[in-house]
Short mmCIF file of C-alpha atoms and ligand atoms in Angstrom, two decimals:
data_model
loop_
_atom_site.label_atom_id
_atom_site.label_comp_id
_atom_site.label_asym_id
_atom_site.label_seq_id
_atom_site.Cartn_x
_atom_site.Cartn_y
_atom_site.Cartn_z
CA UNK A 41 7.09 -13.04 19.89
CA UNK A 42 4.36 -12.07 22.23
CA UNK A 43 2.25 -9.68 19.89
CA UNK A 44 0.93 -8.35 23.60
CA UNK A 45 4.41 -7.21 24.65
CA UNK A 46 4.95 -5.63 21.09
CA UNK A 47 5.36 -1.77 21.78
CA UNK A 48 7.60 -2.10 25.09
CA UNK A 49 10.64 -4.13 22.87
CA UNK A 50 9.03 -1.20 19.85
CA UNK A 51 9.69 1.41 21.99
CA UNK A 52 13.98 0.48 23.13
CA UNK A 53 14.03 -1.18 19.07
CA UNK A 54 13.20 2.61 18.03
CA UNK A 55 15.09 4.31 21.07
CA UNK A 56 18.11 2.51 19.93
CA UNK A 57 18.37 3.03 16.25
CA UNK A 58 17.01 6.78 16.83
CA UNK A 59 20.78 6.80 18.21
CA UNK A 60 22.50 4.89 16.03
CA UNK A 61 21.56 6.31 12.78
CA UNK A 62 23.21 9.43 14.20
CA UNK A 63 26.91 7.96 14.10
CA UNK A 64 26.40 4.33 12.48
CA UNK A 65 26.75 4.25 8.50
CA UNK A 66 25.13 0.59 8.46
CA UNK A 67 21.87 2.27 9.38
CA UNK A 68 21.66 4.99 6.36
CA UNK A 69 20.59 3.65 3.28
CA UNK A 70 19.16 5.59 -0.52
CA UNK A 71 15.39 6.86 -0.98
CA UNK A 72 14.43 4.75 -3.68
CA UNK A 73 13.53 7.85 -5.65
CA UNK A 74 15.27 10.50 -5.13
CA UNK A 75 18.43 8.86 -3.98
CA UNK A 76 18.97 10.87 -0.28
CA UNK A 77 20.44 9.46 2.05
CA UNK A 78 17.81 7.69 4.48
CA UNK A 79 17.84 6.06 8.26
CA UNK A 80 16.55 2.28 8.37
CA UNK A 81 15.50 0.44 11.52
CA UNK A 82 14.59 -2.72 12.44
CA UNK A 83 11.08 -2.81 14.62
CA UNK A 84 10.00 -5.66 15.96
CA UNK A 85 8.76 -8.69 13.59
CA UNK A 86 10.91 -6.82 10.90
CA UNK A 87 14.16 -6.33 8.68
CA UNK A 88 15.40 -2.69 8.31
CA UNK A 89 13.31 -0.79 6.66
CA UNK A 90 13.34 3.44 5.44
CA UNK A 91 12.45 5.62 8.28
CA UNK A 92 10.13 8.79 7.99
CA UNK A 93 8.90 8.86 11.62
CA UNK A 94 9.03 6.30 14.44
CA UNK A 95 5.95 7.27 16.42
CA UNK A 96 3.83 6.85 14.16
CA UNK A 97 5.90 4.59 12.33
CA UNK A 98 6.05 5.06 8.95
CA UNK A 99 8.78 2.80 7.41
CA UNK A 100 9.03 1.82 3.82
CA UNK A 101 10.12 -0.70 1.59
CA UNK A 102 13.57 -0.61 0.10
CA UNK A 103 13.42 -0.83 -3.46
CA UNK A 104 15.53 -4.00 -4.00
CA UNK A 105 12.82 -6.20 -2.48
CA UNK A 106 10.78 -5.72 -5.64
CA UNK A 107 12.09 -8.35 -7.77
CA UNK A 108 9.60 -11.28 -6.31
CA UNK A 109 5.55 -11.23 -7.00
CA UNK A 110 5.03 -11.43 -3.16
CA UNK A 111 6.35 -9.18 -0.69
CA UNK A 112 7.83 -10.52 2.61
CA UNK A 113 6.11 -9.83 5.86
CA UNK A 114 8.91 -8.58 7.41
CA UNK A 115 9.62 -6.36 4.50
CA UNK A 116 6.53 -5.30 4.04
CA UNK A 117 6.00 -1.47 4.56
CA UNK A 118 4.15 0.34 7.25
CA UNK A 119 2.10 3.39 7.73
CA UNK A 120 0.07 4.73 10.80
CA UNK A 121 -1.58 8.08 11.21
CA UNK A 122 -2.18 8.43 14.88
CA UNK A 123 1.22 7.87 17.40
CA UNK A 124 -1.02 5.96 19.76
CA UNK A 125 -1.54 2.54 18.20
CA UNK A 126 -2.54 0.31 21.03
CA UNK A 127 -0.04 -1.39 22.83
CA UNK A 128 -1.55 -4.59 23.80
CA UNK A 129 -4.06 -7.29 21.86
CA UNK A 130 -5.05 -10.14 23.25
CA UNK A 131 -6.05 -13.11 21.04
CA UNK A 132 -8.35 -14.85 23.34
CA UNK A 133 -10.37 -11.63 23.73
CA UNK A 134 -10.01 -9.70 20.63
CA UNK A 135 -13.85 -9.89 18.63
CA UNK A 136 -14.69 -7.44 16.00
CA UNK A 137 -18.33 -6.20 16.21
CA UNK A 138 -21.05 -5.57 13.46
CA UNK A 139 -23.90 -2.90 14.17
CA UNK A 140 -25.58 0.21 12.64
CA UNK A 141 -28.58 -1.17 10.47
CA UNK A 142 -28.50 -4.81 11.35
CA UNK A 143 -30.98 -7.36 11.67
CA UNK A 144 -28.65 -8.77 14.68
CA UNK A 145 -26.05 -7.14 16.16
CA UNK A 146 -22.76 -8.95 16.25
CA UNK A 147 -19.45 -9.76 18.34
CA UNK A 148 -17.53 -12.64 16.50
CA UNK A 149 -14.23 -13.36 17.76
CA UNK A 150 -11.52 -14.52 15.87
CA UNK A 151 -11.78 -18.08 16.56
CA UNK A 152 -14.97 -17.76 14.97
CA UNK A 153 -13.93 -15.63 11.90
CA UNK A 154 -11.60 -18.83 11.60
CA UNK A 155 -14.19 -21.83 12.08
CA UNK A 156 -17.79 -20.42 11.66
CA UNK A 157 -17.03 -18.82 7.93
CA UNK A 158 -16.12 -20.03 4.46
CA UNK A 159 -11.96 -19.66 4.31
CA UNK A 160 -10.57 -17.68 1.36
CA UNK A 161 -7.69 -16.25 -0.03
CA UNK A 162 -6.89 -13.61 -2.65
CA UNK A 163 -3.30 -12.32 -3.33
CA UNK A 164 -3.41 -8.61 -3.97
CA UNK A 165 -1.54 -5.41 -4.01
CA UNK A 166 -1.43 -3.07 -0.97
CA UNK A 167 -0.42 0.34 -2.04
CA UNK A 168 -0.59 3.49 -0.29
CA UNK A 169 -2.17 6.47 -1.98
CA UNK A 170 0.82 8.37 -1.51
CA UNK A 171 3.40 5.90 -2.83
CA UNK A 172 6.47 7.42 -4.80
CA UNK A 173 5.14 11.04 -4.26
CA UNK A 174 8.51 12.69 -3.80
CA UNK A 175 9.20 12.00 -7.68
CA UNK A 176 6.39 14.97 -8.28
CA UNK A 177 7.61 18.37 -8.88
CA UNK A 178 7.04 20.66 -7.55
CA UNK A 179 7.09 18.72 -4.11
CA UNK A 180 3.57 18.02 -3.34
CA UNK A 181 2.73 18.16 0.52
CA UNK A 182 2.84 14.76 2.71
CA UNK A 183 5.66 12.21 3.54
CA UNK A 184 8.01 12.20 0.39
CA UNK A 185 7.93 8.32 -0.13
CA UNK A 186 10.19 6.73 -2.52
CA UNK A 187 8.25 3.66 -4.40
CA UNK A 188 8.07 1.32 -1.58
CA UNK A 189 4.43 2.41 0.05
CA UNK A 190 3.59 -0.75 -1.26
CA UNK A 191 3.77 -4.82 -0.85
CA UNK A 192 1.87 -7.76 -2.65
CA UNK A 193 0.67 -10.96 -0.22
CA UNK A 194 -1.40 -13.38 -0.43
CA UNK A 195 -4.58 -12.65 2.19
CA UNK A 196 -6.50 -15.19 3.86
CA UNK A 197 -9.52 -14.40 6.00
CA UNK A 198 -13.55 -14.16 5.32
CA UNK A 199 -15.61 -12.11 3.29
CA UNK A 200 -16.74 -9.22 4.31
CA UNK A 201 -20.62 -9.94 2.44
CA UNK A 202 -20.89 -13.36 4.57
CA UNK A 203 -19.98 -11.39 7.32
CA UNK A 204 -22.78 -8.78 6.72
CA UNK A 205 -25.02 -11.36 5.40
CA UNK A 206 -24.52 -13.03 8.86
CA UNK A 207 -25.67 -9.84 10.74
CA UNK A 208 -28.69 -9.73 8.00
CA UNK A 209 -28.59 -5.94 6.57
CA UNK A 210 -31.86 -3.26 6.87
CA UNK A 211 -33.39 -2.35 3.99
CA UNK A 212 -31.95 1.48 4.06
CA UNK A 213 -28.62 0.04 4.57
CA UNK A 214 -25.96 2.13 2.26
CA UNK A 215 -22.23 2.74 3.88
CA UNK A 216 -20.34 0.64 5.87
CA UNK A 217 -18.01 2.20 7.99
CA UNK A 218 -14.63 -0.02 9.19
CA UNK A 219 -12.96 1.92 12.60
CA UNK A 220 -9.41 0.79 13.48
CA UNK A 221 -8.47 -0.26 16.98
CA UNK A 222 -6.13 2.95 17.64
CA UNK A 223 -7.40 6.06 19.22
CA UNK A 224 -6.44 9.82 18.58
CA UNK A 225 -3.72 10.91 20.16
CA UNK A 226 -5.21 14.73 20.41
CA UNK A 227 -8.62 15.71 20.62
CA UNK A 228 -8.45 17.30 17.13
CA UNK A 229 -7.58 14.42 15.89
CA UNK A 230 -10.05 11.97 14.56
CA UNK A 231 -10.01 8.10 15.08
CA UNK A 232 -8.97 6.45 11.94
CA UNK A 233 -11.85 5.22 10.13
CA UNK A 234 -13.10 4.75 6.68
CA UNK A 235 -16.39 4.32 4.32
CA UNK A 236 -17.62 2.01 1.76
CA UNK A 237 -20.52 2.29 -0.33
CA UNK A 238 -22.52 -0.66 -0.55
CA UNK A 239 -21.73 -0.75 -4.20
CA UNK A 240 -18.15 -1.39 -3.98
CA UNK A 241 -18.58 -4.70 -2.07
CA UNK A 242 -17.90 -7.67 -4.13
CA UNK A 243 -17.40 -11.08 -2.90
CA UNK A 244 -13.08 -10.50 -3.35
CA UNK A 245 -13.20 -7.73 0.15
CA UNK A 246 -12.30 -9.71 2.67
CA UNK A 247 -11.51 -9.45 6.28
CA UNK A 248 -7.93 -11.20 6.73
CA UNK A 249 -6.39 -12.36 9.74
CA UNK A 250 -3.83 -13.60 7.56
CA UNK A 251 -0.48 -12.38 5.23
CA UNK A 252 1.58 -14.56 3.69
CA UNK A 253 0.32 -17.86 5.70
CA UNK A 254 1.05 -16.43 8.97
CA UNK A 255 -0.63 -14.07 11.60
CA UNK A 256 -0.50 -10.83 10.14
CA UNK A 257 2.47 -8.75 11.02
CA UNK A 258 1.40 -5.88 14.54
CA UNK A 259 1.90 -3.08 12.56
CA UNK A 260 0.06 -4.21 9.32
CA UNK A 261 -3.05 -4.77 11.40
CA UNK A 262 -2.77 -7.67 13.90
CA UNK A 263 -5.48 -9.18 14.21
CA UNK A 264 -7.08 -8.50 11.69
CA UNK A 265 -7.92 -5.54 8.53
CA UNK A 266 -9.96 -4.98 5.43
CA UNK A 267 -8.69 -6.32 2.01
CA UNK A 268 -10.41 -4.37 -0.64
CA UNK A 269 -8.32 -5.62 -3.94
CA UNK A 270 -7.47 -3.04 -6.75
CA UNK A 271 -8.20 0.44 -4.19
CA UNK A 272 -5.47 2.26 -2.94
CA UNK A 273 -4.61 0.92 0.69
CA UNK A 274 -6.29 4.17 2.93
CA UNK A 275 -9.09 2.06 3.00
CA UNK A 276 -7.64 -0.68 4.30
CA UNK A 277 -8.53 -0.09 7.75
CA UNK A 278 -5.91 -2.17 10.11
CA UNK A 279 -7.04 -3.38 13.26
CA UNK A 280 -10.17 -3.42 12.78
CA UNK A 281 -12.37 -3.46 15.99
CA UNK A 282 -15.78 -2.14 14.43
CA UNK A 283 -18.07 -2.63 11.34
CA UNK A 284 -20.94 -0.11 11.22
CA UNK A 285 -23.72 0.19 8.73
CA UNK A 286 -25.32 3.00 8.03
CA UNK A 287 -27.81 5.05 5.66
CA UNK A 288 -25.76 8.36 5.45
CA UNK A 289 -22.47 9.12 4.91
CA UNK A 290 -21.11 10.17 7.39
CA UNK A 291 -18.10 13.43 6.88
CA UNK A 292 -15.12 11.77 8.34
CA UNK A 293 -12.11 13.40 8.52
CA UNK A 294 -10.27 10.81 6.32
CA UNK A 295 -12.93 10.13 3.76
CA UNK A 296 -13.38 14.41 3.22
CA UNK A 297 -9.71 15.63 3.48
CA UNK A 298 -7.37 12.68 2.73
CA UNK A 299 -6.77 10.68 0.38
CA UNK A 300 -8.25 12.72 -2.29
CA UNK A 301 -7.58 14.17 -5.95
CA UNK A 302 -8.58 16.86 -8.02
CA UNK A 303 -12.46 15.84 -9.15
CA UNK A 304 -11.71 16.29 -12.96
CA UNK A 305 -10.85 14.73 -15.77
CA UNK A 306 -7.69 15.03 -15.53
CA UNK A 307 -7.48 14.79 -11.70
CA UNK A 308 -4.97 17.27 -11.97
CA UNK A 309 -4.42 20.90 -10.61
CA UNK A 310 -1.92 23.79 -10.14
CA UNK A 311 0.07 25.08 -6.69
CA UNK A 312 -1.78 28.46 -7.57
CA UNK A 313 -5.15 26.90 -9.12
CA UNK A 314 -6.63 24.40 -6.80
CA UNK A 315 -9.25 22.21 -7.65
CA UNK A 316 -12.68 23.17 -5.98
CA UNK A 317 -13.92 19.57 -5.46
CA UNK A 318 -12.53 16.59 -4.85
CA UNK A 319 -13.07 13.11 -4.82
CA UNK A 320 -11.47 9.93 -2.97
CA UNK A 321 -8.33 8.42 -4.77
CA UNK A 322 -10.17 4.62 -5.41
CA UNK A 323 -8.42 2.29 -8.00
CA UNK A 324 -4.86 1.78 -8.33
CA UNK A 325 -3.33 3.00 -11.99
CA UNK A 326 -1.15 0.87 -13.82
CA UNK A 327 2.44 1.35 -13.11
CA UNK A 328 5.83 -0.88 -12.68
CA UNK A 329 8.71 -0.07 -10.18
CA UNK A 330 12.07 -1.58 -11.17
CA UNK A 331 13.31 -4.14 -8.20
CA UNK A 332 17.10 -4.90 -9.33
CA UNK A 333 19.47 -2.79 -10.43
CA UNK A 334 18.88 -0.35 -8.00
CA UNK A 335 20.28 3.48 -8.32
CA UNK A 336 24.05 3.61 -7.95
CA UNK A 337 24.73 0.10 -8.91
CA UNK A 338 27.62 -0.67 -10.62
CA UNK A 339 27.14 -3.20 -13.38
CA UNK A 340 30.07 -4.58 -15.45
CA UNK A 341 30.54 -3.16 -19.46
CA UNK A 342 29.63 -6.38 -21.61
CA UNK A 343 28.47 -9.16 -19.26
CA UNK A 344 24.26 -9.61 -19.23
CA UNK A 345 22.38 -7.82 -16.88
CA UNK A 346 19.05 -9.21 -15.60
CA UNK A 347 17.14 -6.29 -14.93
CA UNK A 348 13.92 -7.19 -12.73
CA UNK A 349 10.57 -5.96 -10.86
CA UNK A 350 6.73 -5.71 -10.38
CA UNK A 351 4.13 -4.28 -12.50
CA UNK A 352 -0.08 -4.34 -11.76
CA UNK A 353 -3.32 -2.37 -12.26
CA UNK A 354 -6.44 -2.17 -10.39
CA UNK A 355 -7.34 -5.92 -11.75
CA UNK A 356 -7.77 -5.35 -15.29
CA UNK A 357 -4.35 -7.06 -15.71
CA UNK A 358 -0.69 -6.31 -16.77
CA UNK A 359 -0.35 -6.96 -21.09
CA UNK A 360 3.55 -5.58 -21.32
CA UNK A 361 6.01 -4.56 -19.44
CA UNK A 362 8.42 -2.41 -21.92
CA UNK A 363 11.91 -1.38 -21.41
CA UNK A 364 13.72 1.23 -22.55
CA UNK A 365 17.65 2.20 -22.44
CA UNK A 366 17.72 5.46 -24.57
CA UNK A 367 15.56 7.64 -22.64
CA UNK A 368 12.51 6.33 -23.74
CA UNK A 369 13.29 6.42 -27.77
CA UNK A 370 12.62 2.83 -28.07
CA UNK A 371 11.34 -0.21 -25.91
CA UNK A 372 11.23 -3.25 -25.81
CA UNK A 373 9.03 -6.08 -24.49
CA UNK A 374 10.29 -7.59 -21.06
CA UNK A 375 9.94 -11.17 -19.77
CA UNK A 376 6.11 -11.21 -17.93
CA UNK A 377 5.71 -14.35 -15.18
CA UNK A 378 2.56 -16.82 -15.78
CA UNK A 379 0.25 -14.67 -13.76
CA UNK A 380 -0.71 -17.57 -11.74
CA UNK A 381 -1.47 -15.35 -8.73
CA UNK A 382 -4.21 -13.77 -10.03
CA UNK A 383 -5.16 -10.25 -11.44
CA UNK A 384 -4.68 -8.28 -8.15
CA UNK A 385 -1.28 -8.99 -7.84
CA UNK A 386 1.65 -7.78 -9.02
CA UNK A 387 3.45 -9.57 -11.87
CA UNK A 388 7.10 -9.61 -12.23
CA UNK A 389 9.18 -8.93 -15.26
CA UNK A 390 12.84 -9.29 -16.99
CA UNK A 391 14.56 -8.31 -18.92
CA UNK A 392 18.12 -9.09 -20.03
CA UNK A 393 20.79 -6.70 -21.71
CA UNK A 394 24.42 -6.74 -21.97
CA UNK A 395 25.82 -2.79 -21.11
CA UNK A 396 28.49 -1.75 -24.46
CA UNK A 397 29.35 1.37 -22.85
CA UNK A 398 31.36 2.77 -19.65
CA UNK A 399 29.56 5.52 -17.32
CA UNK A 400 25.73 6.34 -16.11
CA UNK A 401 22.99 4.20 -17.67
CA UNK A 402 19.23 5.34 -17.06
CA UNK A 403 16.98 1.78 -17.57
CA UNK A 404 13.38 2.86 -17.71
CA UNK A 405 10.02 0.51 -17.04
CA UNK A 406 6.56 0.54 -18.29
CA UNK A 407 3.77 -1.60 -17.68
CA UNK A 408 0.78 -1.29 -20.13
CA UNK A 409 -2.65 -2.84 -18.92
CA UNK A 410 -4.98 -4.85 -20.76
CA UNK A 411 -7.00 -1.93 -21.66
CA UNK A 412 -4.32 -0.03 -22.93
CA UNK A 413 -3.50 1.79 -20.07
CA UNK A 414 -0.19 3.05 -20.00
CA UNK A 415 2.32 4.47 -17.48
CA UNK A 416 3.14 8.39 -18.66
CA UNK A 417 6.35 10.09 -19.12
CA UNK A 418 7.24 12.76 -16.16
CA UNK A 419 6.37 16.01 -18.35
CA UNK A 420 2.83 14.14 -18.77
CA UNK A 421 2.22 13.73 -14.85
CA UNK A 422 -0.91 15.07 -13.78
CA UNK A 423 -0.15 17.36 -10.52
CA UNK A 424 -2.38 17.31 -7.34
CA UNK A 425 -1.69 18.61 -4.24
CA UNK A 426 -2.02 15.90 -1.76
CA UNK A 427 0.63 13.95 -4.18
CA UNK A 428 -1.26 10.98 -4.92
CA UNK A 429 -1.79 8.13 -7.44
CA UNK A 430 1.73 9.04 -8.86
CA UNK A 431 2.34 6.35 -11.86
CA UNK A 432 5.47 8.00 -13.68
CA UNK A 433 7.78 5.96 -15.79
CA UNK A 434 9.80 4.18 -13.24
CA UNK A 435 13.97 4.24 -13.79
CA UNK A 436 17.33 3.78 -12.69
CA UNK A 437 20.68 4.96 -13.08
CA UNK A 438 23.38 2.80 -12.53
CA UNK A 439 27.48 3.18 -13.55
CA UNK A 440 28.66 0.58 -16.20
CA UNK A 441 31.95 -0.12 -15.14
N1 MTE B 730 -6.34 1.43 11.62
C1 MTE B 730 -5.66 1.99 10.62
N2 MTE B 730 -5.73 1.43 9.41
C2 MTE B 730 -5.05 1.96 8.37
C3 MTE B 730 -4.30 3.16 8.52
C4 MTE B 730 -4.23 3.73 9.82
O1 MTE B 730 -3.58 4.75 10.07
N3 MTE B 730 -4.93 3.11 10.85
N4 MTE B 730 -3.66 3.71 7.44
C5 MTE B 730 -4.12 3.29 6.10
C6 MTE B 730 -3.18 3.66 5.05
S1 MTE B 730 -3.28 5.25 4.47
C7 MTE B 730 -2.31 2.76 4.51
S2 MTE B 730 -1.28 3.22 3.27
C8 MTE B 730 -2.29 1.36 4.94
C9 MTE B 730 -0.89 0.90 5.30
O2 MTE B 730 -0.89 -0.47 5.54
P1 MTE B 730 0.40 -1.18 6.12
O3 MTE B 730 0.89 -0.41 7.29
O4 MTE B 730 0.02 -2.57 6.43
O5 MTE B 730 1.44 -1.17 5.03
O6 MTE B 730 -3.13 1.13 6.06
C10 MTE B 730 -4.36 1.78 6.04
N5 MTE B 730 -5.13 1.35 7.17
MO1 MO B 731 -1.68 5.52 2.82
#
């Protein structure tokens, strides 16, 4: 497909299934969490995914697709804040351009990115902040996501240091703000962009043009976005048309209000006792979501079930991935793969049982990381307001039958 002529076929894609999901069964499908009944569409470049809004899309990843280590691109979630993503990128054209405190100002394009710079990979998670928020109670404000905010691919572009190195930084250098391509749709609005400090660059943020071994998917960023491995994915601006270094932060309406917890201990606060500060949500906690069976699956009474998904941290590594089918009485250890993919990305488990008894089942997951880190029961969830960083025991229920 023409990536130019994306939102025109977007816009009679989403027209179309806006009106089907009305009257058509074969386009209503279960919130991985909470088990509603949900709308899926098909945009273009991708399978049917959840709906939560079309304009911007938000679409998410149904929970089934979790049983492999890397995420296809056309399953691979989506989330926009403004409704006017642009409609049009041209290749040939597109350059993304370095200023602020620089030595020399630059405007690579992305033939360049592709030839002029050392080529690397890294295969990491990309989570969303907000991921499996509608499993907090009380509700906590934002889009109730199930557990798929979240894919694993394998990203291929340049670092972000060689790029900076390239443009030679000032001495009073400090933050490093990324602005996506989109604009604000209202004047209240602000464009989506995001900050670094200086300090969080290591040589594994990278600017990828690539997901998977292809051109990345339009709505995951064509041309190109920041990879910054282990951090929630706000920061993850998509396509990315500026690079700007600076010596102040700078209060951006993303880095203040979004995307930020309680700035505690505990990260934690009550609907009548909010937090007075706050601080930006960062690392990824350790946590597993369960890929097959999926709620409402009937499994047969004494023949072995496989059950499957992904676990990962913020890097430090996956050690176990326990099991439990009493409520969380016992566990056991499930099947972990070799890990070959690296420490950002999400390893996948199994686990085999054979069902003795008829009715509901509950199967539960829990990753442990390699500093002990642990996924908590629900009565030990921390609340916030904003919903974020949720890391809950993950289960389903299916029927033995
Ligand atoms: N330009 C731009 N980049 C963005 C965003 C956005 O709205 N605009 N949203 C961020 C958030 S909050 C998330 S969760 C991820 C979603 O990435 P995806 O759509 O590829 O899944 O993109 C991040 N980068
Ligand atoms: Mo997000």
């Amino acid at each position: 497909m023409e990536r130019r002529d994306f939102f025109k076929k977007a816009a009679v894609v989403a027209g179309a299934a806006a009106v089907g999901s009305s009257t058509a069964e074969a386009n209503l499908t279960h919130q991985p969490i909470d088990n509603r009944k949900v709308s899926t569409v098909a945009f273009p470049e991708k399978r049917p995914l959840i709906m939560y809004s079309d304009r911007p899309p938000l679409l998410e990843t149904p929970r089934e697709v979790f049983t492999s280590a890397l995420t296809p691109n056309d399953q691979f979630f989506v989330r926009w804040h403004m409704p006017d993503i642009p409609t049009h990128i041209d290749p040939d054209t597109f350059t993304i351009s370095v200023n602020g405190l620089v030595e020399k100002e630059l405007k690579i394009s992305l033939n360049e990115l592709k030839t002029k710079f050392e080529q690397v990979e890294v295969t990491a998670v990309l989570q969303c902040g907000g991921n499996s928020r509608s499993a907090f109670t009380p509700i906590a404000g934002g889009i109730q996501w199930g557990s798929g905010a979240m894919g694993c691919a394998t990203w291929k572009g340049v670092r972000l240091s060689d790029i900076l190195d390239h443009a030679g930084l000032k001495r009073d250098a400090e933050w490093i703000g990324f602005n996506g391509s989109e604009k604000a749709a209202y004047y209240e609005t602000p464009n989506f962009v995001r900050e670094l400090h200086l300090d969080e660059l290591d040589d594994h943020v990278i600017l990828a043009y690539e997901m998977n071994g292809e051109d990345l998917p339009y709505l995951n960023g064509y041309p190109l976005r920041l990879i910054i491995p282990g951090t929630y994915s706000d920061s993850w601006v998509k396509m990315l048309s500026n690079i700007t270094v600076t010596n102040k932060y700078k209060h951006l309406f993303f880095m203040d209000v979004a995307y930020r917890v309680p700035d505690n201990k505990c990260e934690c606060e009550t609907p009548q006792k909010k937090a007075p500060k706050t601080k930006p949500i960062r690392k990824m906690n350790v946590k597993s979501v369960i890929g097959y069976p999926t709620n409402g699956a009937k499994i047969n009474n004494k023949s072995a079930v496989v059950v499957r998904g992904v676990a990962w941290d913020d890097g430090h590594g996956i050690q176990d991935v326990m099991i439990s089918l009493d409520g969380g009485k016992t566990w056991d250890k499930a099947l972990l793969d070799d890990g070959k993919l690296g420490r950002y990305a999400y390893r996948t488990f199994r686990y085999t049982f054979k069902p003795l008894e008829f009715g509901e089942k509950t199967i539960m997951a829990k990753a442990i990381n390699k500093i002990g880190q642990e996924q908590p029961f629900d009565k030990e969830i921390k609340w916030n307001h904003g919903g974020y960083k949720y890391n809950g025991i993950d289960k389903v229920t299916v029927e033995v039958v």
